[in-house]
XYZ file of N, CA and C in Angstrom:
711
model
N 14.022 14.302 89.959
C 15.089 14.344 88.694
C 14.219 14.687 87.483
N 13.055 13.948 87.481
C 12.133 14.143 86.306
C 11.660 15.576 85.994
N 11.427 16.232 87.174
C 11.039 17.520 87.301
C 12.061 18.334 86.519
N 13.351 18.217 86.990
C 14.514 18.832 86.731
C 14.669 18.693 85.096
N 14.599 17.574 84.591
C 14.785 17.378 83.183
C 13.591 18.080 82.367
N 12.530 18.111 82.893
C 11.392 18.769 82.161
C 11.574 20.399 82.139
N 12.208 20.932 83.166
C 12.447 22.230 83.216
C 13.561 22.650 82.432
N 14.548 21.564 82.104
C 15.681 21.866 81.203
C 15.466 21.938 79.764
N 14.349 20.732 79.403
C 14.084 20.670 78.159
C 12.562 21.035 77.735
N 12.025 21.846 78.760
C 10.582 22.299 78.417
C 10.460 23.243 77.292
N 11.518 24.174 77.245
C 11.470 25.235 76.061
C 12.847 25.454 75.754
N 13.421 24.481 75.017
C 14.767 24.805 74.414
C 14.836 25.767 73.283
N 15.589 26.691 73.357
C 15.773 27.615 72.278
C 17.304 27.500 71.611
N 17.353 27.791 70.246
C 18.739 27.791 69.806
C 18.925 28.807 68.542
N 20.106 29.134 68.265
C 20.247 29.741 66.932
C 21.533 29.064 66.207
N 21.518 29.464 64.989
C 22.706 28.719 64.196
C 23.473 29.676 63.685
N 24.821 29.629 63.703
C 25.827 30.614 63.373
C 26.165 30.271 61.823
N 25.798 31.307 61.013
C 26.196 31.159 59.537
C 27.231 32.268 59.116
N 27.520 32.262 57.983
C 28.481 33.170 57.402
C 27.910 34.543 57.389
N 26.616 34.640 57.451
C 25.944 36.071 57.433
C 25.576 36.398 58.814
N 26.073 35.555 59.942
C 25.697 35.822 61.418
C 24.780 34.966 61.941
N 24.170 35.310 63.050
C 23.164 34.098 63.716
C 21.922 34.219 63.070
N 21.261 33.105 63.122
C 20.004 33.114 62.591
C 18.865 33.439 63.581
N 17.666 33.423 63.304
C 16.594 33.669 64.183
C 16.603 32.629 65.208
N 16.140 32.749 66.265
C 15.757 31.997 67.235
C 14.687 30.970 66.948
N 14.926 29.603 67.248
C 13.947 28.775 66.965
C 13.845 27.617 68.028
N 12.744 27.150 68.165
C 12.557 26.003 69.193
C 12.983 24.663 68.802
N 13.787 23.938 69.693
C 14.216 22.600 69.558
C 13.408 21.600 70.176
N 12.829 20.813 69.267
C 11.812 19.695 69.700
C 12.355 18.418 69.811
N 13.561 18.130 69.550
C 14.208 16.957 69.435
C 15.652 17.104 69.881
N 16.349 15.948 70.232
C 17.750 15.854 70.511
C 18.050 16.376 71.867
N 19.414 16.305 72.192
C 19.806 16.706 73.613
C 20.492 18.182 73.424
N 20.716 18.845 74.628
C 21.273 20.096 74.462
C 22.914 19.908 74.215
N 23.322 20.868 73.278
C 24.760 20.849 72.990
C 25.541 21.342 74.124
N 26.632 20.680 74.592
C 27.381 21.115 75.592
C 26.934 20.923 77.086
N 25.907 20.254 77.227
C 25.263 20.125 78.593
C 25.916 18.865 79.052
N 26.421 18.934 80.448
C 26.957 17.579 80.988
C 26.163 16.516 80.994
N 24.780 16.796 81.106
C 23.761 15.722 81.251
C 23.692 15.009 79.781
N 23.904 15.630 78.725
C 23.536 15.084 77.342
C 24.050 13.663 77.103
N 25.524 13.462 77.267
C 25.962 12.170 76.906
C 25.197 11.029 77.836
N 24.869 11.371 79.200
C 24.348 10.449 80.070
C 22.758 10.130 79.333
N 22.173 11.312 79.001
C 20.636 11.155 78.625
C 20.514 10.239 77.351
N 21.607 10.562 76.626
C 21.571 9.728 75.228
C 21.973 8.270 75.280
N 22.841 8.014 76.232
C 23.186 6.599 76.622
C 22.011 5.901 77.080
N 21.183 6.600 78.045
C 19.881 6.035 78.504
C 18.990 5.395 77.373
N 19.032 6.548 76.274
C 17.960 6.504 75.495
C 18.129 5.463 74.376
N 19.497 5.196 74.169
C 19.999 4.211 73.118
C 20.254 2.940 73.689
N 20.517 2.691 75.226
C 21.118 1.664 75.593
C 20.256 0.257 75.385
N 18.940 0.536 75.172
C 17.952 -0.634 74.685
C 18.391 -1.218 73.468
N 18.970 -0.601 72.605
C 19.216 -0.960 71.264
C 20.392 -2.191 71.322
N 21.324 -2.123 72.174
C 22.192 -3.133 72.328
C 21.509 -4.501 72.790
N 20.714 -4.386 73.657
C 19.877 -5.517 74.229
C 19.074 -6.075 73.093
N 18.598 -5.321 72.410
C 17.698 -5.897 71.254
C 18.327 -6.621 70.288
N 19.445 -5.943 69.718
C 20.422 -6.657 68.690
C 20.930 -7.996 69.198
N 21.408 -7.988 70.668
C 21.867 -9.332 71.163
C 20.789 -10.462 71.275
N 19.592 -9.885 71.549
C 18.462 -10.912 71.800
C 17.870 -11.246 70.376
N 18.345 -10.901 69.221
C 17.813 -11.043 67.807
C 18.140 -12.519 67.324
N 19.176 -13.000 67.891
C 19.737 -14.273 67.482
C 20.858 -14.125 66.538
N 21.421 -15.260 66.070
C 22.597 -15.241 65.268
C 23.705 -15.129 65.985
N 25.000 -15.113 65.138
C 26.332 -14.940 65.914
C 26.910 -13.693 65.581
N 27.811 -13.437 66.536
C 28.600 -12.202 66.334
C 29.942 -12.696 65.921
N 31.062 -12.086 66.373
C 32.505 -12.580 66.096
C 33.027 -12.860 67.342
N 34.000 -13.889 67.187
C 34.789 -14.070 68.379
C 36.156 -13.330 68.511
N 36.480 -12.705 69.636
C 37.521 -11.841 69.924
C 38.376 -12.543 71.098
N 37.781 -12.910 71.953
C 38.482 -13.527 73.182
C 37.548 -14.284 73.981
N 37.824 -15.384 74.721
C 37.039 -15.984 75.345
C 35.933 -15.459 76.366
N 36.261 -14.190 76.727
C 35.261 -13.433 77.407
C 34.524 -12.472 76.496
N 34.773 -12.448 75.314
C 34.073 -11.541 74.197
C 34.008 -12.543 73.039
N 33.067 -13.488 73.143
C 32.970 -14.606 72.209
C 31.714 -14.105 71.340
N 30.952 -13.307 71.491
C 29.811 -13.144 70.637
C 29.393 -11.575 70.399
N 30.468 -10.884 69.776
C 30.266 -9.579 69.714
C 29.431 -9.221 68.353
N 28.348 -8.612 68.792
C 27.362 -8.346 67.671
C 27.353 -6.781 67.196
N 27.771 -5.771 68.177
C 27.861 -4.547 67.595
C 28.713 -3.790 68.443
N 29.164 -2.373 67.869
C 30.242 -1.568 68.589
C 29.364 -0.189 68.711
N 29.305 0.234 69.793
C 28.381 1.432 70.090
C 29.276 2.447 70.894
N 29.406 3.576 70.362
C 30.219 4.800 70.920
C 29.313 6.036 70.639
N 28.621 6.634 71.573
C 27.670 7.756 71.572
C 26.542 7.260 70.281
N 26.624 8.098 69.397
C 25.720 7.763 68.154
C 26.479 7.109 67.038
N 27.724 6.652 67.097
C 28.391 5.850 66.213
C 28.025 4.328 66.493
N 27.556 3.834 65.458
C 27.216 2.277 65.714
C 27.807 1.570 64.475
N 28.435 0.340 64.849
C 28.824 -0.551 63.889
C 28.240 -1.975 64.230
N 27.335 -2.531 63.297
C 26.782 -3.786 63.424
C 27.786 -4.854 62.871
N 27.937 -6.091 63.485
C 28.927 -6.942 63.286
C 28.342 -8.383 63.208
N 28.526 -9.083 62.033
C 28.028 -10.419 61.787
C 28.957 -11.208 61.052
N 28.834 -12.641 61.154
C 29.878 -13.347 60.447
C 29.050 -14.166 59.091
N 27.871 -13.746 59.038
C 27.164 -14.231 57.772
C 26.263 -12.929 57.229
N 25.997 -13.003 55.999
C 25.178 -12.140 55.382
C 23.741 -12.001 55.921
N 23.329 -13.162 56.124
C 21.734 -13.309 56.688
C 21.784 -12.540 58.084
N 22.958 -12.837 59.089
C 22.915 -12.312 60.303
C 23.019 -10.761 60.205
N 23.722 -10.310 59.350
C 23.984 -8.881 59.202
C 22.556 -8.138 58.848
N 21.836 -8.890 57.814
C 20.650 -8.246 57.594
C 19.616 -8.375 58.469
N 19.691 -9.407 59.465
C 18.806 -9.468 60.743
C 19.034 -8.361 61.645
N 20.321 -7.872 61.882
C 20.642 -6.818 62.543
C 20.059 -5.510 62.197
N 20.252 -5.424 60.845
C 19.644 -4.068 60.096
C 18.267 -4.168 60.288
N 17.539 -5.176 60.259
C 16.125 -5.204 60.465
C 15.731 -4.881 61.775
N 16.433 -5.392 62.693
C 16.137 -4.976 64.100
C 16.422 -3.437 64.475
N 17.522 -3.019 63.797
C 17.848 -1.632 63.852
C 16.561 -0.788 63.241
N 16.288 -1.180 62.066
C 14.894 -0.546 61.579
C 13.871 -0.526 62.345
N 13.543 -1.407 63.050
C 12.252 -1.545 64.031
C 12.654 -0.587 64.987
N 13.841 -0.707 65.751
C 14.235 0.062 66.744
C 14.089 1.682 66.622
N 14.497 1.858 65.481
C 14.428 3.517 64.782
C 12.984 3.910 64.737
N 12.278 2.926 64.228
C 10.732 3.351 64.072
C 9.917 3.394 65.380
N 10.360 2.540 66.439
C 9.688 2.626 67.675
C 10.117 3.902 68.416
N 11.332 4.385 68.222
C 11.843 5.346 69.038
C 11.936 6.708 68.166
N 11.451 6.645 66.983
C 11.294 7.841 66.247
C 12.940 8.455 65.855
N 13.794 7.577 65.544
C 15.121 7.847 65.175
C 15.412 7.732 63.781
N 16.212 8.352 63.042
C 16.624 8.313 61.907
C 18.206 7.878 61.592
N 18.359 7.244 60.597
C 19.889 6.932 60.277
C 20.307 7.832 59.011
N 21.612 8.064 59.259
C 22.151 8.997 58.148
C 22.583 8.007 57.002
N 21.729 7.797 56.000
C 22.295 6.914 55.030
C 23.400 7.067 54.255
N 23.948 8.527 54.162
C 24.965 8.935 53.341
C 26.298 8.487 54.080
N 26.188 8.118 55.474
C 27.362 7.675 56.162
C 27.254 6.262 56.611
N 26.213 5.498 56.162
C 26.089 4.097 56.377
C 26.486 3.219 55.123
N 27.429 2.493 55.479
C 27.956 1.593 54.456
C 28.253 0.211 55.034
N 28.648 -0.673 54.120
C 28.978 -2.120 54.513
C 30.494 -2.328 54.076
N 31.248 -2.810 55.027
C 32.573 -3.426 54.733
C 32.533 -4.970 54.951
N 32.926 -5.733 53.816
C 32.948 -7.192 53.973
C 34.449 -7.422 53.955
N 34.846 -8.106 55.145
C 36.361 -8.309 55.384
C 36.611 -9.756 54.825
N 37.529 -9.734 53.866
C 37.998 -11.088 53.082
C 39.241 -10.855 52.378
N 39.834 -11.975 52.063
C 41.212 -11.926 51.509
C 41.160 -11.384 50.050
N 40.069 -11.373 49.447
C 39.913 -10.911 48.016
C 38.852 -11.620 47.246
N 38.602 -11.215 46.043
C 37.488 -11.854 45.289
C 36.331 -10.899 45.178
N 35.407 -11.261 44.304
C 34.188 -10.426 44.189
C 33.053 -10.859 45.222
N 32.050 -10.027 45.528
C 31.038 -10.365 46.388
C 30.115 -11.322 45.711
N 29.688 -12.252 46.524
C 28.883 -13.315 46.248
C 27.450 -12.363 45.795
N 26.312 -13.363 45.259
C 25.103 -12.706 44.835
C 24.260 -12.429 46.110
N 24.435 -13.216 47.200
C 23.632 -12.925 48.440
C 24.290 -11.869 49.379
N 25.259 -11.173 48.943
C 25.939 -10.295 49.764
C 25.414 -8.774 49.453
N 24.141 -8.678 49.743
C 23.563 -7.487 49.456
C 22.592 -7.104 50.568
N 22.662 -5.896 50.950
C 22.000 -5.521 52.342
C 21.052 -4.116 52.224
N 20.023 -4.231 52.848
C 19.109 -3.049 52.736
C 18.632 -2.508 54.168
N 18.381 -1.446 54.079
C 17.760 -0.629 55.334
C 16.638 0.192 54.715
N 15.517 -0.050 55.259
C 14.311 0.870 55.016
C 14.080 0.702 53.472
N 14.364 -0.618 52.927
C 14.109 -1.030 51.527
C 15.079 -0.186 50.526
N 16.167 0.374 51.203
C 17.119 1.153 50.313
C 18.463 0.264 50.458
N 19.188 0.132 49.270
C 20.267 -0.844 49.362
C 21.541 0.065 50.119
N 22.218 -0.764 50.704
C 23.493 -0.067 51.432
C 24.631 -0.326 50.451
N 25.650 0.701 50.487
C 26.604 0.726 49.501
C 27.837 -0.069 50.136
N 28.412 -1.080 49.495
C 29.663 -1.962 50.054
C 30.925 -1.304 49.568
N 31.767 -0.742 50.598
C 32.974 0.029 50.389
C 34.187 -0.776 50.694
N 35.361 -0.306 50.140
C 36.493 -1.016 50.334
C 37.276 -0.269 51.722
N 36.897 0.811 52.011
C 37.376 1.516 53.237
C 36.253 2.084 54.015
N 36.200 1.993 55.370
C 35.245 2.659 56.289
C 35.778 3.491 57.380
N 35.588 4.634 57.685
C 36.199 5.272 58.796
C 35.272 5.333 60.123
N 35.719 4.623 61.150
C 35.087 4.358 62.462
C 35.799 4.934 63.522
N 35.351 5.998 64.179
C 36.015 6.571 65.216
C 37.336 7.051 64.899
N 37.643 7.566 63.789
C 38.886 7.976 63.280
C 39.835 7.168 62.731
N 39.476 6.009 62.541
C 40.264 4.913 62.120
C 39.648 4.190 60.748
N 40.339 4.238 59.630
C 40.046 3.635 58.348
C 40.338 2.160 58.398
N 39.174 1.361 58.421
C 39.435 -0.012 58.242
C 39.167 -0.441 56.715
N 40.121 -1.310 56.236
C 40.006 -1.597 54.908
C 39.421 -3.138 54.982
N 38.816 -3.558 53.766
C 38.261 -4.838 53.591
C 39.214 -5.996 53.765
N 40.263 -5.762 53.472
C 41.461 -6.685 53.866
C 42.215 -6.759 55.045
N 41.798 -5.744 55.985
C 42.374 -5.536 57.225
C 43.701 -5.089 57.091
N 44.191 -4.328 56.136
C 45.516 -3.673 55.885
C 45.460 -2.304 56.531
N 46.651 -1.790 57.047
C 46.567 -0.454 57.660
C 47.296 0.502 56.830
N 47.451 0.161 55.518
C 48.117 1.101 54.667
C 47.428 2.563 54.399
N 46.309 2.332 54.041
C 45.417 3.525 53.741
C 45.345 4.315 54.996
N 44.910 3.747 56.128
C 44.799 4.377 57.265
C 46.011 5.272 57.829
N 47.189 4.491 57.735
C 48.488 5.298 58.014
C 48.615 6.377 57.188
N 48.328 6.274 55.848
C 48.540 7.377 54.883
C 47.671 8.532 55.257
N 46.439 8.430 55.506
C 45.670 9.454 55.752
C 46.081 10.128 57.140
N 46.523 9.327 58.207
C 47.148 9.908 59.355
C 48.311 10.862 59.078
N 49.230 10.239 58.101
C 50.383 10.966 57.853
C 50.091 12.166 57.088
N 49.023 12.352 56.310
C 48.722 13.567 55.601
C 48.287 14.511 56.680
N 47.487 14.160 57.525
C 46.855 15.099 58.684
C 48.158 15.478 59.390
N 49.060 14.695 59.815
C 50.339 15.132 60.435
C 51.122 16.134 59.733
N 51.321 15.816 58.338
C 52.108 16.898 57.592
C 51.423 18.291 57.614
N 49.988 18.346 57.726
C 49.319 19.641 57.769
C 49.786 20.330 59.083
N 49.657 19.406 60.192
C 49.988 20.043 61.472
C 51.490 20.439 61.677
N 52.263 19.734 60.871
C 53.695 20.118 60.789
C 53.715 21.501 60.085
N 53.249 21.640 59.035
C 53.379 22.903 58.236
C 52.746 24.083 59.173
N 51.591 23.763 59.895
C 51.256 24.914 60.768
C 52.365 25.288 61.955
N 53.019 24.195 62.318
C 54.081 24.524 63.390
C 55.291 25.290 62.781
N 55.613 24.874 61.458
C 56.778 25.532 60.790
C 56.382 26.987 60.536
N 55.052 27.244 60.111
C 54.500 28.528 59.916
C 54.561 29.592 61.129
N 54.289 28.891 62.215
C 54.244 29.696 63.484
C 55.649 29.999 64.056
N 56.278 29.072 63.791
C 57.793 29.157 64.388
C 58.566 30.233 63.347
N 58.311 30.129 62.144
C 58.918 31.065 61.117
C 58.374 32.572 61.473
N 57.176 32.489 61.664
C 56.634 33.935 62.127
C 57.111 34.526 63.404
N 57.488 33.548 64.153
C 58.106 34.172 65.493
C 59.539 34.377 65.305
N 60.138 33.729 64.190
C 61.678 33.938 63.813
C 62.374 33.038 64.795
N 61.841 31.843 65.214
C 62.720 30.933 65.951
C 62.755 29.518 65.541
N 63.705 28.861 65.981
C 63.759 27.337 65.631
C 64.120 26.794 67.130
N 63.600 27.241 67.938
C 63.956 26.823 69.356
C 63.623 25.173 69.490
N 64.554 24.494 69.727
C 64.370 23.046 70.008
C 63.337 22.667 70.695
N 63.541 23.207 72.097
C 62.430 22.642 73.156
C 61.046 23.240 72.614
N 60.874 24.360 72.139
C 59.514 24.870 71.755
C 59.022 24.032 70.601
N 59.849 23.599 69.632
C 59.665 22.687 68.521
C 59.009 21.415 68.999
N 59.705 20.777 69.756
C 59.328 19.216 70.372
C 57.980 19.373 71.229
N 57.765 20.697 71.965
C 56.671 20.680 72.664
C 55.470 20.780 71.716
N 55.613 21.659 70.615
C 54.546 21.666 69.880
C 54.328 20.588 69.091
N 55.457 19.795 68.712
C 55.213 18.387 68.000
C 54.484 17.461 68.953
N 54.725 17.369 70.050
C 54.221 16.483 71.047
C 52.607 16.812 71.193
N 52.384 18.178 71.273
C 50.971 18.511 71.509
C 50.042 18.472 70.224
N 50.599 18.696 69.085
C 49.924 18.861 67.806
C 49.966 17.671 66.897
N 51.169 17.084 66.845
C 51.501 16.149 65.832
C 51.300 14.791 66.413
N 52.002 14.457 67.613
C 52.147 13.041 68.134
C 50.624 12.651 68.524
N 49.676 13.154 68.866
C 48.236 12.593 69.115
C 47.790 12.022 67.860
N 47.962 12.834 66.723
C 47.528 12.234 65.355
C 48.385 11.088 64.915
N 49.439 11.265 65.143
C 50.519 10.023 64.683
C 50.369 8.833 65.202
N 50.106 8.903 66.668
C 49.975 7.614 67.363
C 48.627 7.130 67.490
N 47.570 7.945 67.033
C 46.269 7.419 67.239
C 46.088 6.079 66.635
N 45.643 5.109 67.122
C 45.400 3.666 66.696
C 46.561 2.877 66.679
N 47.715 3.441 66.970
C 48.920 2.557 66.815
C 48.940 1.347 67.473
N 47.972 1.131 68.409
C 47.874 -0.265 69.196
C 47.441 -1.272 67.982
N 46.756 -0.823 66.944
C 46.188 -1.764 66.022
C 47.198 -2.307 65.028
N 48.190 -1.432 64.515
C 49.073 -2.018 63.604
C 50.557 -2.142 64.367
N 50.589 -1.864 65.476
C 51.855 -2.222 66.248
C 53.031 -1.715 65.621
N 53.992 -2.448 65.179
C 55.231 -2.280 64.684
C 55.322 -2.262 63.164
N 54.168 -2.649 62.560
C 53.878 -2.861 61.130
C 54.276 -1.517 60.328
N 53.809 -0.415 60.873
C 54.048 0.835 60.313
C 54.850 1.964 60.921
N 55.906 1.402 61.500
C 56.921 2.139 62.182
C 57.591 3.097 61.347
N 57.871 2.524 60.148
C 58.742 3.398 59.074
C 57.854 4.752 58.715
N 56.517 4.526 58.636
C 55.676 5.676 58.295
C 55.667 6.726 59.500
N 55.641 6.385 60.601
C 55.807 7.144 61.781
C 57.156 7.956 61.872
N 58.115 7.090 61.670
C 59.548 7.664 61.696
C 59.897 8.616 60.740
N 59.061 8.567 59.471
C 59.082 9.380 58.424
C 58.674 10.923 58.629
N 57.605 10.922 59.467
C 57.026 12.015 60.036
C 58.039 12.910 60.818
N 58.334 11.986 61.991
C 59.241 12.535 62.966
C 60.580 12.958 62.428
N 61.320 12.168 61.487
C 62.613 12.523 61.115
C 62.349 13.809 60.107
N 61.439 14.048 59.453
C 61.102 15.136 58.574
C 61.153 16.284 59.359
N 60.445 16.290 60.478
C 60.330 17.477 61.499
C 61.622 17.599 62.031
N 62.353 16.624 62.466
C 63.723 16.672 63.193
C 64.810 17.412 62.285
N 64.666 17.007 60.902
C 65.700 17.679 60.057
C 65.258 19.036 59.932
N 64.104 19.499 59.741
C 63.820 20.765 59.571
C 64.258 21.738 60.758
N 63.786 21.245 62.140
C 64.139 21.948 63.177
C 65.409 22.054 63.625
N 66.244 20.824 63.363
C 67.784 20.832 63.639
C 68.586 21.448 62.517
N 67.971 21.686 61.215
C 68.637 22.143 60.250
C 69.756 21.085 59.850
N 69.416 19.912 59.784
C 70.523 18.767 59.399
C 70.919 19.064 58.111
N 70.150 19.467 57.313
C 70.417 19.384 55.829
C 71.481 20.462 55.637
N 71.703 21.584 56.318
C 72.697 22.654 56.356
C 73.760 22.006 57.229
N 73.862 21.322 57.935
C 75.120 20.738 58.782
C 75.663 19.618 58.310
N 75.079 18.871 57.265
C 75.759 17.849 56.791
C 76.831 18.051 55.899
N 77.907 17.299 56.061
C 79.046 17.625 55.328
C 79.361 16.446 54.238
N 79.325 16.486 52.969
C 79.433 15.507 52.126
C 81.087 15.187 51.737
N 81.377 14.051 52.104
C 82.815 13.809 51.792
C 82.782 12.617 50.672
């Protein structure tokens, strides 16, 4: 197995596609191969130790369920969310992450690294400041993790708004395609809706449940009115 990996990664070449065409061939000395079926498995092995080090660093995570009573981090591929219930514990996790990155020669994208403090309101206290590699981390009101916007007050208004905007773009694409074909076939329209709009519209719906049903229905009703031409069929009496 080791020899197989050595043969795969011994001399990896790549090119970058730009607006001017393909770049010159260059050697890749780090990272995993794009599109290779082994890549997710190799990266998981590479980063798996991080979870253990964070969990052994001490402090408390958050309580979710009796079987998940001390959650300290969420890790999906290279998307990492550190979780703590006190400012001190969060800084401790950041310090452990810093040591881990130094040990394994990894870098963190500071432009995408932010802090969200979940609270009912009010200003941050003086000790609610965090650093990574001696650089201050920005505290934000919203943060996007795995396609979902989390607000500092755990409200889903902004998240649903952004999803609705994405859905409206997809709806416009459907309308454009169907108009170009010269059809408003109902079966075709609903199939396109289910494949292009519904996955966006329902993504993360488990989080807000029935709280934002009206936002979802607005998008669906808007498309149905266009597809069925309800506006032209309504008779005002």
